[in-house]
mmCIF file of C-alpha atoms in Angstrom:
data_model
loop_
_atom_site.group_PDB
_atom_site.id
_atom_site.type_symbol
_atom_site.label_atom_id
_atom_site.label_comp_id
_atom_site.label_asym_id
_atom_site.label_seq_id
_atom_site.Cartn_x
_atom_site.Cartn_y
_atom_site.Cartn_z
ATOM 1 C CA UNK A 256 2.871 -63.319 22.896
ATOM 2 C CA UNK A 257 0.087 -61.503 24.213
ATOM 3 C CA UNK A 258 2.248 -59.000 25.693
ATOM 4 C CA UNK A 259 4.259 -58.068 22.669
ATOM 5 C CA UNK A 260 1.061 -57.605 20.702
ATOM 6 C CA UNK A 261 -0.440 -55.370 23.412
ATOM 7 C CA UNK A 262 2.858 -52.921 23.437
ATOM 8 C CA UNK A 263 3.141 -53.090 19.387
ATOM 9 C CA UNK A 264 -0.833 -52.351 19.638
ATOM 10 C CA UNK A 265 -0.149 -49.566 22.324
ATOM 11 C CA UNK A 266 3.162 -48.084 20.391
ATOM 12 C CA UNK A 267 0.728 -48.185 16.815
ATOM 13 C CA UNK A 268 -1.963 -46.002 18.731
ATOM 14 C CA UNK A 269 0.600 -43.019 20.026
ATOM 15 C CA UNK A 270 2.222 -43.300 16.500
ATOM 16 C CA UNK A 271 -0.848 -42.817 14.542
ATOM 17 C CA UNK A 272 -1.854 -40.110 17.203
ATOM 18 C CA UNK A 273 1.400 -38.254 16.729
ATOM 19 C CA UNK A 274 0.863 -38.401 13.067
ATOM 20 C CA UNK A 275 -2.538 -37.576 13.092
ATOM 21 C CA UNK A 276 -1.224 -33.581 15.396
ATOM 22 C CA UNK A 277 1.448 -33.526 12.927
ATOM 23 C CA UNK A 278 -1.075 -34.004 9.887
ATOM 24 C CA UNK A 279 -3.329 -31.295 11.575
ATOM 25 C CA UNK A 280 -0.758 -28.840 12.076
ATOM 26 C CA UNK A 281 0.147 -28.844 8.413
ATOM 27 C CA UNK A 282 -2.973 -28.193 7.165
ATOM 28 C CA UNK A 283 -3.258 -25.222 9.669
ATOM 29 C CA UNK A 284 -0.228 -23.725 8.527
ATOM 30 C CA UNK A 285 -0.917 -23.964 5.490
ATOM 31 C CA UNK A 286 -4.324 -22.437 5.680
ATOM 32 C CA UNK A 287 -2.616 -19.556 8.011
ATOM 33 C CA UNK A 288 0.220 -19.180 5.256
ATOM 34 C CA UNK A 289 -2.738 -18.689 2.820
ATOM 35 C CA UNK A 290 -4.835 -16.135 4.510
ATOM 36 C CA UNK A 291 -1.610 -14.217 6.369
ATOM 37 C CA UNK A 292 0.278 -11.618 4.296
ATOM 38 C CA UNK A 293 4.041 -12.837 4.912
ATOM 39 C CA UNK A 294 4.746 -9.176 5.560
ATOM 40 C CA UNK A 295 5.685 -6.151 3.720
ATOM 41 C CA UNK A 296 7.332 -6.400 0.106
ATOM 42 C CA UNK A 297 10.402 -5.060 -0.584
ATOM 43 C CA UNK A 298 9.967 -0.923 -1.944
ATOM 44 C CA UNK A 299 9.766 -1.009 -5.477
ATOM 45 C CA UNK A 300 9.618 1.460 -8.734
ATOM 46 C CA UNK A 301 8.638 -0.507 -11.600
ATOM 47 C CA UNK A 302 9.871 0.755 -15.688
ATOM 48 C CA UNK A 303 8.091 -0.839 -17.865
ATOM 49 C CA UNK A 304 7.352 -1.069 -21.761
ATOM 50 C CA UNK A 305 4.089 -1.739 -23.713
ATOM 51 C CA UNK A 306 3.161 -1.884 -27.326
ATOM 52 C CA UNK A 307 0.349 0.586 -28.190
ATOM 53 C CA UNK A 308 -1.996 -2.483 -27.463
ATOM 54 C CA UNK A 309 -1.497 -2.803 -23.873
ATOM 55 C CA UNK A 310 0.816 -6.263 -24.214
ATOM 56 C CA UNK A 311 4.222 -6.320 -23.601
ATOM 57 C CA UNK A 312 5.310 -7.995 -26.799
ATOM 58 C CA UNK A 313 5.461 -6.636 -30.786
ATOM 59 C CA UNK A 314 7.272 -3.589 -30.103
ATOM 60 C CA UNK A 315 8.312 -1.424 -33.726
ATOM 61 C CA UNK A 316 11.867 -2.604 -33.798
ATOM 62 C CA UNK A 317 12.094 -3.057 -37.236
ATOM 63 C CA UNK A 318 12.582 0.444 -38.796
ATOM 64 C CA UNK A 319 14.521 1.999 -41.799
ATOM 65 C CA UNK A 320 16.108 5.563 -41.122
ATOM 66 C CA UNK A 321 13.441 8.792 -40.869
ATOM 67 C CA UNK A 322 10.591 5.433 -40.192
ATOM 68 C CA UNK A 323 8.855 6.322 -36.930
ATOM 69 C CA UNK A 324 7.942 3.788 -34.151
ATOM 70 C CA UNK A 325 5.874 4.276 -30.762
ATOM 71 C CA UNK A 326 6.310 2.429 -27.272
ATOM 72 C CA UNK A 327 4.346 3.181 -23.971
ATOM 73 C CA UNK A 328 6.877 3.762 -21.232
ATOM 74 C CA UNK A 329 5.113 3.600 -17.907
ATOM 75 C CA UNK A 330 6.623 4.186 -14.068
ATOM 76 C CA UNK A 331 4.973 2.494 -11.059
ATOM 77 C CA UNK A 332 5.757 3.490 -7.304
ATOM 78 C CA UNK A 333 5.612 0.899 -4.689
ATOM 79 C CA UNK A 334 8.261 2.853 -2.691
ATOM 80 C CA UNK A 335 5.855 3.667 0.256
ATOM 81 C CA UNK A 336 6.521 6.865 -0.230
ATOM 82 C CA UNK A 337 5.892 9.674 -3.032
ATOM 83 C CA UNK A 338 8.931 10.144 -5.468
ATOM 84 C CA UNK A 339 9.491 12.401 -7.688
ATOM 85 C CA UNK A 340 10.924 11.196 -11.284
ATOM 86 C CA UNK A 341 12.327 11.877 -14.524
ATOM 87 C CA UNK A 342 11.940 9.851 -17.769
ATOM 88 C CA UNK A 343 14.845 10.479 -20.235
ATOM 89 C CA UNK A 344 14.495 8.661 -23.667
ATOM 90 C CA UNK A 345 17.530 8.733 -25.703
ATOM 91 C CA UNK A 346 19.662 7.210 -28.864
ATOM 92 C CA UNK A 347 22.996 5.984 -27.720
ATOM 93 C CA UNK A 348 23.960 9.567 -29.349
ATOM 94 C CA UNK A 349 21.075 11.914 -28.924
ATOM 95 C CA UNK A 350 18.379 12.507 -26.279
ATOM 96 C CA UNK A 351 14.885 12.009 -27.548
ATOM 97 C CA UNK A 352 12.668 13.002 -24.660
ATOM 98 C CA UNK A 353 12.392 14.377 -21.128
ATOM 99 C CA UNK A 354 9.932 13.797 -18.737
ATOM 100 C CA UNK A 355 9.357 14.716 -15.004
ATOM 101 C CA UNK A 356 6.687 13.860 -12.993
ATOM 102 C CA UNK A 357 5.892 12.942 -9.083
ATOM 103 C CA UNK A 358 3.659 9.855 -8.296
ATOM 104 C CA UNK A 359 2.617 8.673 -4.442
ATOM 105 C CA UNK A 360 2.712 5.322 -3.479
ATOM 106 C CA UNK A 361 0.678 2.860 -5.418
ATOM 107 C CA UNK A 362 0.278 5.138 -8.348
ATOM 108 C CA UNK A 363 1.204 5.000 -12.308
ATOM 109 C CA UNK A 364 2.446 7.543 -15.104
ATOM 110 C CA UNK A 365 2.557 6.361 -18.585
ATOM 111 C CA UNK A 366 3.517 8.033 -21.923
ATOM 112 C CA UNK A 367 3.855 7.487 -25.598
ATOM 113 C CA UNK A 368 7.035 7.772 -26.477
ATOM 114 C CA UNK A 369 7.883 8.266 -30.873
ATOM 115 C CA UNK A 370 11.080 7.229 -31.552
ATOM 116 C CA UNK A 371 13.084 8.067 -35.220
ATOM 117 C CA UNK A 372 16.322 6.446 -36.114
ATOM 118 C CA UNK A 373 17.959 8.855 -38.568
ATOM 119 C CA UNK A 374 20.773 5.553 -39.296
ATOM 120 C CA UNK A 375 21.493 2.317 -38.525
ATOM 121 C CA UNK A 376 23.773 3.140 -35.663
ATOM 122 C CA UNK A 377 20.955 4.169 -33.573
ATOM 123 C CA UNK A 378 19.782 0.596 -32.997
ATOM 124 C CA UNK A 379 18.758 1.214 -29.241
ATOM 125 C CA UNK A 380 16.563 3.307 -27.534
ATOM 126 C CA UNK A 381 17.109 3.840 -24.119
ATOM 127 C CA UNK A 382 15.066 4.747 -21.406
ATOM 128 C CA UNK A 383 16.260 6.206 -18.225
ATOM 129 C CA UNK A 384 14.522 6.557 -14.769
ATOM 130 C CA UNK A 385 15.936 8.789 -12.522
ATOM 131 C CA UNK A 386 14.883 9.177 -8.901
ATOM 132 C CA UNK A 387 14.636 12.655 -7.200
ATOM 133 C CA UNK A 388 17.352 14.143 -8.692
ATOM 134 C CA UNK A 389 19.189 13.389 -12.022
ATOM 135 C CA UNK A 390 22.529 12.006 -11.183
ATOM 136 C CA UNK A 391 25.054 10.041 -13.893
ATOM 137 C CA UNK A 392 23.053 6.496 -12.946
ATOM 138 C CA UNK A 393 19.920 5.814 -13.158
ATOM 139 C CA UNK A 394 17.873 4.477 -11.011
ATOM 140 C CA UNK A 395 15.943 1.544 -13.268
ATOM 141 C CA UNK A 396 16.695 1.715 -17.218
ATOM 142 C CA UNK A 397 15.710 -0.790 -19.892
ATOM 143 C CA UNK A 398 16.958 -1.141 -23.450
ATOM 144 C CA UNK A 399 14.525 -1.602 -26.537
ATOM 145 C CA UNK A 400 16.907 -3.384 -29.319
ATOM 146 C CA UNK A 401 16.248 -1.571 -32.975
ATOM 147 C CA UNK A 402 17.185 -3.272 -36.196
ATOM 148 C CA UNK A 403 17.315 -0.364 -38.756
ATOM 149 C CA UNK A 404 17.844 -1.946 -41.941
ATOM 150 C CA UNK A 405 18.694 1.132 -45.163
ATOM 151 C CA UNK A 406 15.561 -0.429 -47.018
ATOM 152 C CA UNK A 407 12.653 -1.766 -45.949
ATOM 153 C CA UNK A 408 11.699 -5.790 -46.032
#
């Protein structure tokens, strides 16, 4: 009996030994995971909307026809590289504005862009970004959904 206790004693000391390297590793890798980039991200242009406070939330999408409403449409390049761009704001029917601009990597453009619905079928306002050149797609877009009610609520 002696025996068997010795080798259950002796396979109990390499097991919690093993587990004990395996513990430790873990914890290393995940400290190294924590201080170590993973690597480059992917390249990246980023569209993006903001009410006139700064949040991205409470847009003016309720509007009656000749009412006025205001977004901030901003461009970010991540690309690595410097781009240039161009910002074209429309009704499904009817530009509203153009914009071109160039922006190196890591930097932002934004603008205030006014927005009038002169009827109820323009109930989107769409925002284009082209990249380098205008060509039929865009390169990012983003819809802002209107409801233009004939009177006011």
């Amino acid at each position: 009996m002696g025996v068997v206790s010795s080798s259950e004693s002796r396979f109990e000391q390499i097991a919690t030994r093993l587990l004990a390297v395996t513990l430790l590793l873990a914890i290393l890798g995940s400290i190294l995971l924590a201080l170590v980039p993973l690597g480059p991200t992917e390249p990246n242009t980023e569209l993006y909307l903001v009410n006139m406070d700064g949040t991205a939330a409470g847009y003016q999408t309720e509007l009656t026809p000749g009412e006025t409403g205001q977004v901030v449409a901003g461009v970010r390049n991540d690309e690595g590289q410097t781009h240039s761009y161009t910002l074209v704001t429309r009704f499904p029917n009817r530009e509203i504005d153009r914009s071109s601009f160039t922006l190196g990597y890591g930097e932002s453009w934004n603008t205030t862009v006014e927005y009038t619905p002169q009827s109820v079928d323009e109930d989107q306002v769409v925002f284009e970004l082209h990249r380098d050149s205008i060509s039929n797609e865009p390169y990012r877009y983003t819809v802002l959904e209107l409801s233009v009610n004939t009177s006011s609520t």
